[in-house]
PDB file of N, CA, C and O in Angstrom:
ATOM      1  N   UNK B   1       0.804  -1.188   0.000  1.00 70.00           N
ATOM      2  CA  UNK B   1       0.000   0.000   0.000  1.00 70.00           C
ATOM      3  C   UNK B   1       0.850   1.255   0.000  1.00 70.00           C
ATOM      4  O   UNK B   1       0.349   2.328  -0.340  1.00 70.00           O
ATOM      5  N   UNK B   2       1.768   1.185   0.268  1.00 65.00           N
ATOM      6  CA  UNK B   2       2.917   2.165   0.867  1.00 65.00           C
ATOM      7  C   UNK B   2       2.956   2.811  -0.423  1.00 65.00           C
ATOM      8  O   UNK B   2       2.416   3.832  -0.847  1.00 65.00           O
ATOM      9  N   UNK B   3       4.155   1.492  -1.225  1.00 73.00           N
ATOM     10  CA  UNK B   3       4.424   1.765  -2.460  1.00 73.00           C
ATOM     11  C   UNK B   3       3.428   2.647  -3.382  1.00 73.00           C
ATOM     12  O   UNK B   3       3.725   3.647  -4.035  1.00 73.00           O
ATOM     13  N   UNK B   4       1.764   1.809  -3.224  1.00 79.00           N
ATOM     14  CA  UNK B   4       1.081   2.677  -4.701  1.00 79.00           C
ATOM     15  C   UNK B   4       0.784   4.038  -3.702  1.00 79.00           C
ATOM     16  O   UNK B   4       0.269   5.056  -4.165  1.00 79.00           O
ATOM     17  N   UNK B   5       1.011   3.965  -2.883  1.00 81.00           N
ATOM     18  CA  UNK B   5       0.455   5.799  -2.499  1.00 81.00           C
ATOM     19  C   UNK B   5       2.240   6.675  -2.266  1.00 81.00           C
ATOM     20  O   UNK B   5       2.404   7.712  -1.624  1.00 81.00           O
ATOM     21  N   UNK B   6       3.217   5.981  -2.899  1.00 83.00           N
ATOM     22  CA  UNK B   6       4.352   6.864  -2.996  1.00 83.00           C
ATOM     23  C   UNK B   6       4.661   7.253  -1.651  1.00 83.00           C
ATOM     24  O   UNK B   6       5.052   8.419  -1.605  1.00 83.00           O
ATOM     25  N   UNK B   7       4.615   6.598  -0.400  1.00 77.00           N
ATOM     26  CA  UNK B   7       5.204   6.998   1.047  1.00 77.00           C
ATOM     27  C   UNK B   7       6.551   6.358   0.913  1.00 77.00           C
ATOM     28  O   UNK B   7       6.903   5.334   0.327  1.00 77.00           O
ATOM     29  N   UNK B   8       7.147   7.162   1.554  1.00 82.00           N
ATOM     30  CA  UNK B   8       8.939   6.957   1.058  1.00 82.00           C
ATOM     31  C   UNK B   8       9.091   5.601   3.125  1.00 82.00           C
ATOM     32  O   UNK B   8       8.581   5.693   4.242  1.00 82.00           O
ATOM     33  N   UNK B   9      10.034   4.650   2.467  1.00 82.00           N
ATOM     34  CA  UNK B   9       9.679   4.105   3.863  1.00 82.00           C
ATOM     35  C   UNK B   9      10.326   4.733   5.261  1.00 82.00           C
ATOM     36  O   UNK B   9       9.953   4.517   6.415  1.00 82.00           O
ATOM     37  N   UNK B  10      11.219   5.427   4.876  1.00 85.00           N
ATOM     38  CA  UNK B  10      11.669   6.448   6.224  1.00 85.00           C
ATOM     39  C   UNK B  10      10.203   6.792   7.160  1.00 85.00           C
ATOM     40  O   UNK B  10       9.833   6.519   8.302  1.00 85.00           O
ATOM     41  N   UNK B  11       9.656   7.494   6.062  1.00 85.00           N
ATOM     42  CA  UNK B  11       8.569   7.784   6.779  1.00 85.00           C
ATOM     43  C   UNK B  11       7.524   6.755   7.728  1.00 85.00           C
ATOM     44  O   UNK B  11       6.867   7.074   8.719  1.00 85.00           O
ATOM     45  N   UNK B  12       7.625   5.409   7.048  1.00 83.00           N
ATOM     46  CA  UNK B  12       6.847   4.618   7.737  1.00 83.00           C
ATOM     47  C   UNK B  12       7.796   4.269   8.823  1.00 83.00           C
ATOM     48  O   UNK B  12       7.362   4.479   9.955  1.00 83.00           O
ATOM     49  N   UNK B  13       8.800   3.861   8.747  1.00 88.00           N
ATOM     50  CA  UNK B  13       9.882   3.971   9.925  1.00 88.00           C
ATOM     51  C   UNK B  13      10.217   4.655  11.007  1.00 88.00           C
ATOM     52  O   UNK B  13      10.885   4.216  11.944  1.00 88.00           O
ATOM     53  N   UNK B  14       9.684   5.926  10.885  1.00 90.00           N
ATOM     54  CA  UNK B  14       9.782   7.152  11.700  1.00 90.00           C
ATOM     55  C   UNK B  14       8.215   6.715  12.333  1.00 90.00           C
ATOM     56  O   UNK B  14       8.104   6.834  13.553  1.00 90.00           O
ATOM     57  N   UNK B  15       7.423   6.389  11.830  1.00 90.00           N
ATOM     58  CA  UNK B  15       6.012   6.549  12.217  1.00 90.00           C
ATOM     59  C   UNK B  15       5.845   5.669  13.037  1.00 90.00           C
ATOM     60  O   UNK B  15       5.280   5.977  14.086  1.00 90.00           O
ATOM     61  N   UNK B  16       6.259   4.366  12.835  1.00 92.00           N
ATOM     62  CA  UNK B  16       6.716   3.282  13.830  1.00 92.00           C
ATOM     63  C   UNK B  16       7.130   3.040  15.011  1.00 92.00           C
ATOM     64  O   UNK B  16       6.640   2.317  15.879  1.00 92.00           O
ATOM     65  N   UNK B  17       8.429   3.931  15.018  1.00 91.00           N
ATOM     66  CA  UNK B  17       9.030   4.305  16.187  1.00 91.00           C
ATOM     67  C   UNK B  17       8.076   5.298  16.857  1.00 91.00           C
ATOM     68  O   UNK B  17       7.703   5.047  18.003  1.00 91.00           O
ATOM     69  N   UNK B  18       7.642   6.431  16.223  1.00 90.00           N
ATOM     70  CA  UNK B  18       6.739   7.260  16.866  1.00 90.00           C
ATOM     71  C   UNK B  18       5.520   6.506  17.996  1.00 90.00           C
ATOM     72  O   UNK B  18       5.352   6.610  19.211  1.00 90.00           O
ATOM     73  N   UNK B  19       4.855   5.776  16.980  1.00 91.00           N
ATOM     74  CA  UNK B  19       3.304   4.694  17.813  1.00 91.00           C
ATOM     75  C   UNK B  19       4.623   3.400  19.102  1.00 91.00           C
ATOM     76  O   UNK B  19       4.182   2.830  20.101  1.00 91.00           O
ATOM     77  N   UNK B  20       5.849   3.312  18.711  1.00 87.00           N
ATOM     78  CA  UNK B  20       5.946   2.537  19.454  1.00 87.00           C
ATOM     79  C   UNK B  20       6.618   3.102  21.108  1.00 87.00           C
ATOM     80  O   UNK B  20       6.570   2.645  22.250  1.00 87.00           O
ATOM     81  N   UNK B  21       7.059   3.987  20.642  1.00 84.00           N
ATOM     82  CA  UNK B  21       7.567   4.686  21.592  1.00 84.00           C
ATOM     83  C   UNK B  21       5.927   5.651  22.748  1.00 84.00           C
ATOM     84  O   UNK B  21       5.604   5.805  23.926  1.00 84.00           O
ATOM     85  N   UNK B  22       5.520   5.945  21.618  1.00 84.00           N
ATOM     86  CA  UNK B  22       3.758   6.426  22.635  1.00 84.00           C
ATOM     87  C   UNK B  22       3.196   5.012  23.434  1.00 84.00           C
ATOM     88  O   UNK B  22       2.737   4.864  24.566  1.00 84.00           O
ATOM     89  N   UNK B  23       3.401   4.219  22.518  1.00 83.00           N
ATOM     90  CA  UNK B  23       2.514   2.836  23.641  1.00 83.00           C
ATOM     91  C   UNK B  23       3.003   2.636  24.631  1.00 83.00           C
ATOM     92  O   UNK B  23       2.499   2.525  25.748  1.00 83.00           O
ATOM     93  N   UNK B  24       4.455   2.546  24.164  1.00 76.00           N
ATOM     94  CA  UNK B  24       5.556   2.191  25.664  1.00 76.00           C
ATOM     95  C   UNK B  24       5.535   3.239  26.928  1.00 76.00           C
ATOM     96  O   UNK B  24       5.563   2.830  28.088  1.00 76.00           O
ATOM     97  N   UNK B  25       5.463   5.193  26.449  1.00 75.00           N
ATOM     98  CA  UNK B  25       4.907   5.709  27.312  1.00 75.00           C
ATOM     99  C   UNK B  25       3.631   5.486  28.271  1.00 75.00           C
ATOM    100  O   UNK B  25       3.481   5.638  29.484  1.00 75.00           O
ATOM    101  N   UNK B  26       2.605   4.981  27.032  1.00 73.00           N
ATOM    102  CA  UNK B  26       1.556   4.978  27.771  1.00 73.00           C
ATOM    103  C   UNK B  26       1.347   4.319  28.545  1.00 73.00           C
ATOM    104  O   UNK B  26       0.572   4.700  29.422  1.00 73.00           O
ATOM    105  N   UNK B  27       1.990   2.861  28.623  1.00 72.00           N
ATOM    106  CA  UNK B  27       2.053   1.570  28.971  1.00 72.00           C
ATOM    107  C   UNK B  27       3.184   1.548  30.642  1.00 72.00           C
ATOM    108  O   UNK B  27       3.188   0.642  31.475  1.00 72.00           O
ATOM    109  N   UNK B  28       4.011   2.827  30.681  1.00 76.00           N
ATOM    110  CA  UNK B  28       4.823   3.071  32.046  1.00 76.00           C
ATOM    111  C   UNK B  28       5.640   1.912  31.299  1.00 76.00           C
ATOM    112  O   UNK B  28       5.349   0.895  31.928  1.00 76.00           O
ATOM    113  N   UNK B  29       6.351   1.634  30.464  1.00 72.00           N
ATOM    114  CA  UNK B  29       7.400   0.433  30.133  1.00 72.00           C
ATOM    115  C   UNK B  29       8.676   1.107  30.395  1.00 72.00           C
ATOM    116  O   UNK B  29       9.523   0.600  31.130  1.00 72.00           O
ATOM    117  N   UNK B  30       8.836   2.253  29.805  1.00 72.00           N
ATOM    118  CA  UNK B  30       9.787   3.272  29.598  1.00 72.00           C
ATOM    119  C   UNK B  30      10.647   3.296  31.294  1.00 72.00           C
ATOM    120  O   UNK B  30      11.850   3.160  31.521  1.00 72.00           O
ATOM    121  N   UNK B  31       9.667   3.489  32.138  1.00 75.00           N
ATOM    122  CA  UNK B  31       9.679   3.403  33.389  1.00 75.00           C
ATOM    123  C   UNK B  31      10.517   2.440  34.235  1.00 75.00           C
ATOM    124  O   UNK B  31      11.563   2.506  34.881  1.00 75.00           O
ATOM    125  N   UNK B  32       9.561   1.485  33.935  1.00 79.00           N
ATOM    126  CA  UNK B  32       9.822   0.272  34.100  1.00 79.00           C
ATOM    127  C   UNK B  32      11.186  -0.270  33.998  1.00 79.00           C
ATOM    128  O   UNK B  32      11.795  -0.569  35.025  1.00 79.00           O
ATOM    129  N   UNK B  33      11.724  -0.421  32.798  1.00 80.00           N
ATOM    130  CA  UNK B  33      13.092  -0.564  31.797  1.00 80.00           C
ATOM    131  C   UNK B  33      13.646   0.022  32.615  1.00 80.00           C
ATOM    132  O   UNK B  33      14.076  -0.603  33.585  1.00 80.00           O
ATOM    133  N   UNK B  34      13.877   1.770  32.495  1.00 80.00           N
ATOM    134  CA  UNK B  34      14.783   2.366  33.938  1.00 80.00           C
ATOM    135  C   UNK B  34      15.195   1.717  35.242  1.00 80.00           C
ATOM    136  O   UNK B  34      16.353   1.547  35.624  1.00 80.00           O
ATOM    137  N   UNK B  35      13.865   1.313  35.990  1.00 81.00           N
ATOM    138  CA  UNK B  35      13.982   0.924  37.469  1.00 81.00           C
ATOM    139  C   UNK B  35      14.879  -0.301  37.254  1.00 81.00           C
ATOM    140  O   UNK B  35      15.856  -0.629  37.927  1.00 81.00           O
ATOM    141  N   UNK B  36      14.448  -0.801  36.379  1.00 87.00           N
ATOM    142  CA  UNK B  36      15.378  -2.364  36.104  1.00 87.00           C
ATOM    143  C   UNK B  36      16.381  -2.193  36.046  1.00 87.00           C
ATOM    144  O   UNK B  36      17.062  -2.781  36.887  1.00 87.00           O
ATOM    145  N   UNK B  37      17.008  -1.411  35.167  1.00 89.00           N
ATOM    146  CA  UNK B  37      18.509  -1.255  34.632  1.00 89.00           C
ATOM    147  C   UNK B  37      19.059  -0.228  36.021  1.00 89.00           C
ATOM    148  O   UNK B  37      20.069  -0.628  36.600  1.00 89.00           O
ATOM    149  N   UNK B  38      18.485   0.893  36.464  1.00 88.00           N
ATOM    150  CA  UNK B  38      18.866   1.370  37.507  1.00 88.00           C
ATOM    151  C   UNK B  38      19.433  -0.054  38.953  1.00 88.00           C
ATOM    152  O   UNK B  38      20.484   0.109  39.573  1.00 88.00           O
ATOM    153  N   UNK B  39      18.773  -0.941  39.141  1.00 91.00           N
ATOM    154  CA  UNK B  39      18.605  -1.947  39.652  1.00 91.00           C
ATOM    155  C   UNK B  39      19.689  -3.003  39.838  1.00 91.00           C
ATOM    156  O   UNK B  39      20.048  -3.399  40.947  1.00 91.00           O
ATOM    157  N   UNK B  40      20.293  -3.527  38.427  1.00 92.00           N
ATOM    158  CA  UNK B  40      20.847  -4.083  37.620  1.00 92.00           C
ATOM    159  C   UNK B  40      22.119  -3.360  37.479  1.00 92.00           C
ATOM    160  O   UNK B  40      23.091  -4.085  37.267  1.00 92.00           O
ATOM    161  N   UNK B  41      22.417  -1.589  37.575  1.00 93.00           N
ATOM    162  CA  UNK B  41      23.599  -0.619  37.901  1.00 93.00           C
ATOM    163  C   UNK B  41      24.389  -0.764  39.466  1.00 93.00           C
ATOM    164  O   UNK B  41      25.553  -0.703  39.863  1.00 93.00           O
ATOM    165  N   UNK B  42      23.189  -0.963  40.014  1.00 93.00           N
ATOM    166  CA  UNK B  42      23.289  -0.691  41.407  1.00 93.00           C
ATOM    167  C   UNK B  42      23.725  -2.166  41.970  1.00 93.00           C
ATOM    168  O   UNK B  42      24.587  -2.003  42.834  1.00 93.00           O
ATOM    169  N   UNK B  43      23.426  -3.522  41.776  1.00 94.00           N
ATOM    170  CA  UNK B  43      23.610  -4.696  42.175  1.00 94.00           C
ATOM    171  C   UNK B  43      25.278  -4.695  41.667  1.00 94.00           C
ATOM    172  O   UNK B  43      26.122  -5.033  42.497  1.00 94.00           O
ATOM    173  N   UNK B  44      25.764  -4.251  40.090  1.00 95.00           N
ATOM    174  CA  UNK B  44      26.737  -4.590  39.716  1.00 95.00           C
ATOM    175  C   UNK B  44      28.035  -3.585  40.394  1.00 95.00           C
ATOM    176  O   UNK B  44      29.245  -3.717  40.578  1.00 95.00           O
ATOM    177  N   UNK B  45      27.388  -2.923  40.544  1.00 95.00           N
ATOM    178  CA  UNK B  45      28.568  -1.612  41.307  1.00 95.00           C
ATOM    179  C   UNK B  45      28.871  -2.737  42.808  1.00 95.00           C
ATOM    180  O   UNK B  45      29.929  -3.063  43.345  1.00 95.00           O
ATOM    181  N   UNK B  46      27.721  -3.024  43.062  1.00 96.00           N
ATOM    182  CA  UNK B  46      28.328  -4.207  44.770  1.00 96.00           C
ATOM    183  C   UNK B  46      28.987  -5.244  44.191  1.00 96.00           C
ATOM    184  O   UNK B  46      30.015  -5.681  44.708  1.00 96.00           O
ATOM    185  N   UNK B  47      28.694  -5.541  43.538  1.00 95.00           N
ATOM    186  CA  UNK B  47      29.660  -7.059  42.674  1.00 95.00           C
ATOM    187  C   UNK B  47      31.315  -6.265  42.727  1.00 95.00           C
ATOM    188  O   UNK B  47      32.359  -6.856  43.002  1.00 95.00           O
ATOM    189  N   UNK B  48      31.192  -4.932  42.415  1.00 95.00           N
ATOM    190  CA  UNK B  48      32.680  -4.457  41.733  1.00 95.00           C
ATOM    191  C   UNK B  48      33.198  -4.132  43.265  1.00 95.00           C
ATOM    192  O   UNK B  48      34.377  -4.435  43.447  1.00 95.00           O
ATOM    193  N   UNK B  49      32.555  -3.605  44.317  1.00 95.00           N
ATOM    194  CA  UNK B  49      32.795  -3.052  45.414  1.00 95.00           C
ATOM    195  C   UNK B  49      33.822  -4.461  46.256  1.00 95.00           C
ATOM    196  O   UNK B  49      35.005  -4.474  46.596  1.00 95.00           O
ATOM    197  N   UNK B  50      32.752  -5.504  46.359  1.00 94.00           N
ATOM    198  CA  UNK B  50      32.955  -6.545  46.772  1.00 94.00           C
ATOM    199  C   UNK B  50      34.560  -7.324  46.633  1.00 94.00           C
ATOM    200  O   UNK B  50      35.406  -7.733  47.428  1.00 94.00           O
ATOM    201  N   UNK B  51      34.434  -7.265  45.408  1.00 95.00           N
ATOM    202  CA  UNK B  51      35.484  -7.725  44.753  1.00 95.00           C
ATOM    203  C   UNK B  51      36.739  -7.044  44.848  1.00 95.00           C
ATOM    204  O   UNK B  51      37.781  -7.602  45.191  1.00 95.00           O
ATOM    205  N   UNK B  52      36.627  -5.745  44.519  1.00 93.00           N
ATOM    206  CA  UNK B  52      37.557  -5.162  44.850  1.00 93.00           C
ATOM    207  C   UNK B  52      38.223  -5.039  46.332  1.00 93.00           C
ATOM    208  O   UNK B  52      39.397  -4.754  46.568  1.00 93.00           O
ATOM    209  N   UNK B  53      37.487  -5.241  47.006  1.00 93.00           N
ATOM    210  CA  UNK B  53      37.866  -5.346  48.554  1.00 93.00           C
ATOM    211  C   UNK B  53      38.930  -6.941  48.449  1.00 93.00           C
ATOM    212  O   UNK B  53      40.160  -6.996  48.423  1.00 93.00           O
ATOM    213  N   UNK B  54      38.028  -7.986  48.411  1.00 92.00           N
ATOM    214  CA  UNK B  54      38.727  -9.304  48.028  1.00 92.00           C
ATOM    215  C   UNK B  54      39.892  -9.293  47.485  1.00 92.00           C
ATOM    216  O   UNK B  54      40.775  -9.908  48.083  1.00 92.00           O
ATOM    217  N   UNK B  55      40.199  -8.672  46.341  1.00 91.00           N
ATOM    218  CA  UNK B  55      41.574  -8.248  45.809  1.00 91.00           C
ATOM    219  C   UNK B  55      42.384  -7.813  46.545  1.00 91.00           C
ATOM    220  O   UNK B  55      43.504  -8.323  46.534  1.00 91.00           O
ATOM    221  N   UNK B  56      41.982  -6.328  47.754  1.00 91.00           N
ATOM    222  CA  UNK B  56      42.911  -5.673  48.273  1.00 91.00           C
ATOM    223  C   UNK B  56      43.154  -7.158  49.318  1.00 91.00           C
ATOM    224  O   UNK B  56      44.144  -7.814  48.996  1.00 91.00           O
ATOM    225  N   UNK B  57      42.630  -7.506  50.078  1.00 90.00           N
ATOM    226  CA  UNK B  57      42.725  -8.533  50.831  1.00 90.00           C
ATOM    227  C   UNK B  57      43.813  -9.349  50.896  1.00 90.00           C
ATOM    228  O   UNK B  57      44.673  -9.470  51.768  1.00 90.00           O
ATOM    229  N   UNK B  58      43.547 -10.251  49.157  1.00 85.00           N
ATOM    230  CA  UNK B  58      44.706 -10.859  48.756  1.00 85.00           C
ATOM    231  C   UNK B  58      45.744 -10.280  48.558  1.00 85.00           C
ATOM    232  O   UNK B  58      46.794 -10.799  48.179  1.00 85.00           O
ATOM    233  N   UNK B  59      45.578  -9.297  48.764  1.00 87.00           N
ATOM    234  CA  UNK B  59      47.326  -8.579  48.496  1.00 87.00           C
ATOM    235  C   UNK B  59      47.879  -8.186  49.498  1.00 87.00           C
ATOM    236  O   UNK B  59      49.090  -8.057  49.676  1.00 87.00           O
ATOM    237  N   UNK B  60      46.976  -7.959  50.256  1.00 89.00           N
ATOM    238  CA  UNK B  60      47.533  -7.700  51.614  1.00 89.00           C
ATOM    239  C   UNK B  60      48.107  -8.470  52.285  1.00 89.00           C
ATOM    240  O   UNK B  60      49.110  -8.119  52.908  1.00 89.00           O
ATOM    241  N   UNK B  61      47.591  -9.809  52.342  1.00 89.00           N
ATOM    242  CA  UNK B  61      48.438 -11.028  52.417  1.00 89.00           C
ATOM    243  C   UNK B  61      49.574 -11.504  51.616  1.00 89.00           C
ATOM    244  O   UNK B  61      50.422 -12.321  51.976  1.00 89.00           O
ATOM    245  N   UNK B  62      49.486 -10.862  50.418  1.00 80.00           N
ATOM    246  CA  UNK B  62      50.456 -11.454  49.725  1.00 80.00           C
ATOM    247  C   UNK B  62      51.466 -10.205  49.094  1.00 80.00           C
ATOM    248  O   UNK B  62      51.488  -9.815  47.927  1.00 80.00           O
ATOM    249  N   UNK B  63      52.248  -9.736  50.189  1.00 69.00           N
ATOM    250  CA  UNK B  63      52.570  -8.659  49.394  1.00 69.00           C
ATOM    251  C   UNK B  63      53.847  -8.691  48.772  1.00 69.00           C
ATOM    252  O   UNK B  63      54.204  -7.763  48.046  1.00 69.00           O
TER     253      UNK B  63
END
Protein backbone atom coordinates (compact mmCIF):
# COMPACT_ATOMS: atom_id res chain seq x y z
CA UNK A 1 0.00 0.00 0.00
CA UNK A 2 2.92 2.16 0.87
CA UNK A 3 4.42 1.76 -2.46
CA UNK A 4 1.08 2.68 -4.70
CA UNK A 5 0.46 5.80 -2.50
CA UNK A 6 4.35 6.86 -3.00
CA UNK A 7 5.20 7.00 1.05
CA UNK A 8 8.94 6.96 1.06
CA UNK A 9 9.68 4.11 3.86
CA UNK A 10 11.67 6.45 6.22
CA UNK A 11 8.57 7.78 6.78
CA UNK A 12 6.85 4.62 7.74
CA UNK A 13 9.88 3.97 9.92
CA UNK A 14 9.78 7.15 11.70
CA UNK A 15 6.01 6.55 12.22
CA UNK A 16 6.72 3.28 13.83
CA UNK A 17 9.03 4.30 16.19
CA UNK A 18 6.74 7.26 16.87
CA UNK A 19 3.30 4.69 17.81
CA UNK A 20 5.95 2.54 19.45
CA UNK A 21 7.57 4.69 21.59
CA UNK A 22 3.76 6.43 22.63
CA UNK A 23 2.51 2.84 23.64
CA UNK A 24 5.56 2.19 25.66
CA UNK A 25 4.91 5.71 27.31
CA UNK A 26 1.56 4.98 27.77
CA UNK A 27 2.05 1.57 28.97
CA UNK A 28 4.82 3.07 32.05
CA UNK A 29 7.40 0.43 30.13
CA UNK A 30 9.79 3.27 29.60
CA UNK A 31 9.68 3.40 33.39
CA UNK A 32 9.82 0.27 34.10
CA UNK A 33 13.09 -0.56 31.80
CA UNK A 34 14.78 2.37 33.94
CA UNK A 35 13.98 0.92 37.47
CA UNK A 36 15.38 -2.36 36.10
CA UNK A 37 18.51 -1.26 34.63
CA UNK A 38 18.87 1.37 37.51
CA UNK A 39 18.60 -1.95 39.65
CA UNK A 40 20.85 -4.08 37.62
CA UNK A 41 23.60 -0.62 37.90
CA UNK A 42 23.29 -0.69 41.41
CA UNK A 43 23.61 -4.70 42.18
CA UNK A 44 26.74 -4.59 39.72
CA UNK A 45 28.57 -1.61 41.31
CA UNK A 46 28.33 -4.21 44.77
CA UNK A 47 29.66 -7.06 42.67
CA UNK A 48 32.68 -4.46 41.73
CA UNK A 49 32.79 -3.05 45.41
CA UNK A 50 32.96 -6.54 46.77
CA UNK A 51 35.48 -7.73 44.75
CA UNK A 52 37.56 -5.16 44.85
CA UNK A 53 37.87 -5.35 48.55
CA UNK A 54 38.73 -9.30 48.03
CA UNK A 55 41.57 -8.25 45.81
CA UNK A 56 42.91 -5.67 48.27
CA UNK A 57 42.72 -8.53 50.83
CA UNK A 58 44.71 -10.86 48.76
CA UNK A 59 47.33 -8.58 48.50
CA UNK A 60 47.53 -7.70 51.61
CA UNK A 61 48.44 -11.03 52.42
CA UNK A 62 50.46 -11.45 49.73
CA UNK A 63 52.57 -8.66 49.39
Amino acid sequence: MAEERDIPIERLMDKAVDLLLEYMEDNDTLNQVKYSNNEVVEKNNQLIAKSREFINKKQAQNP
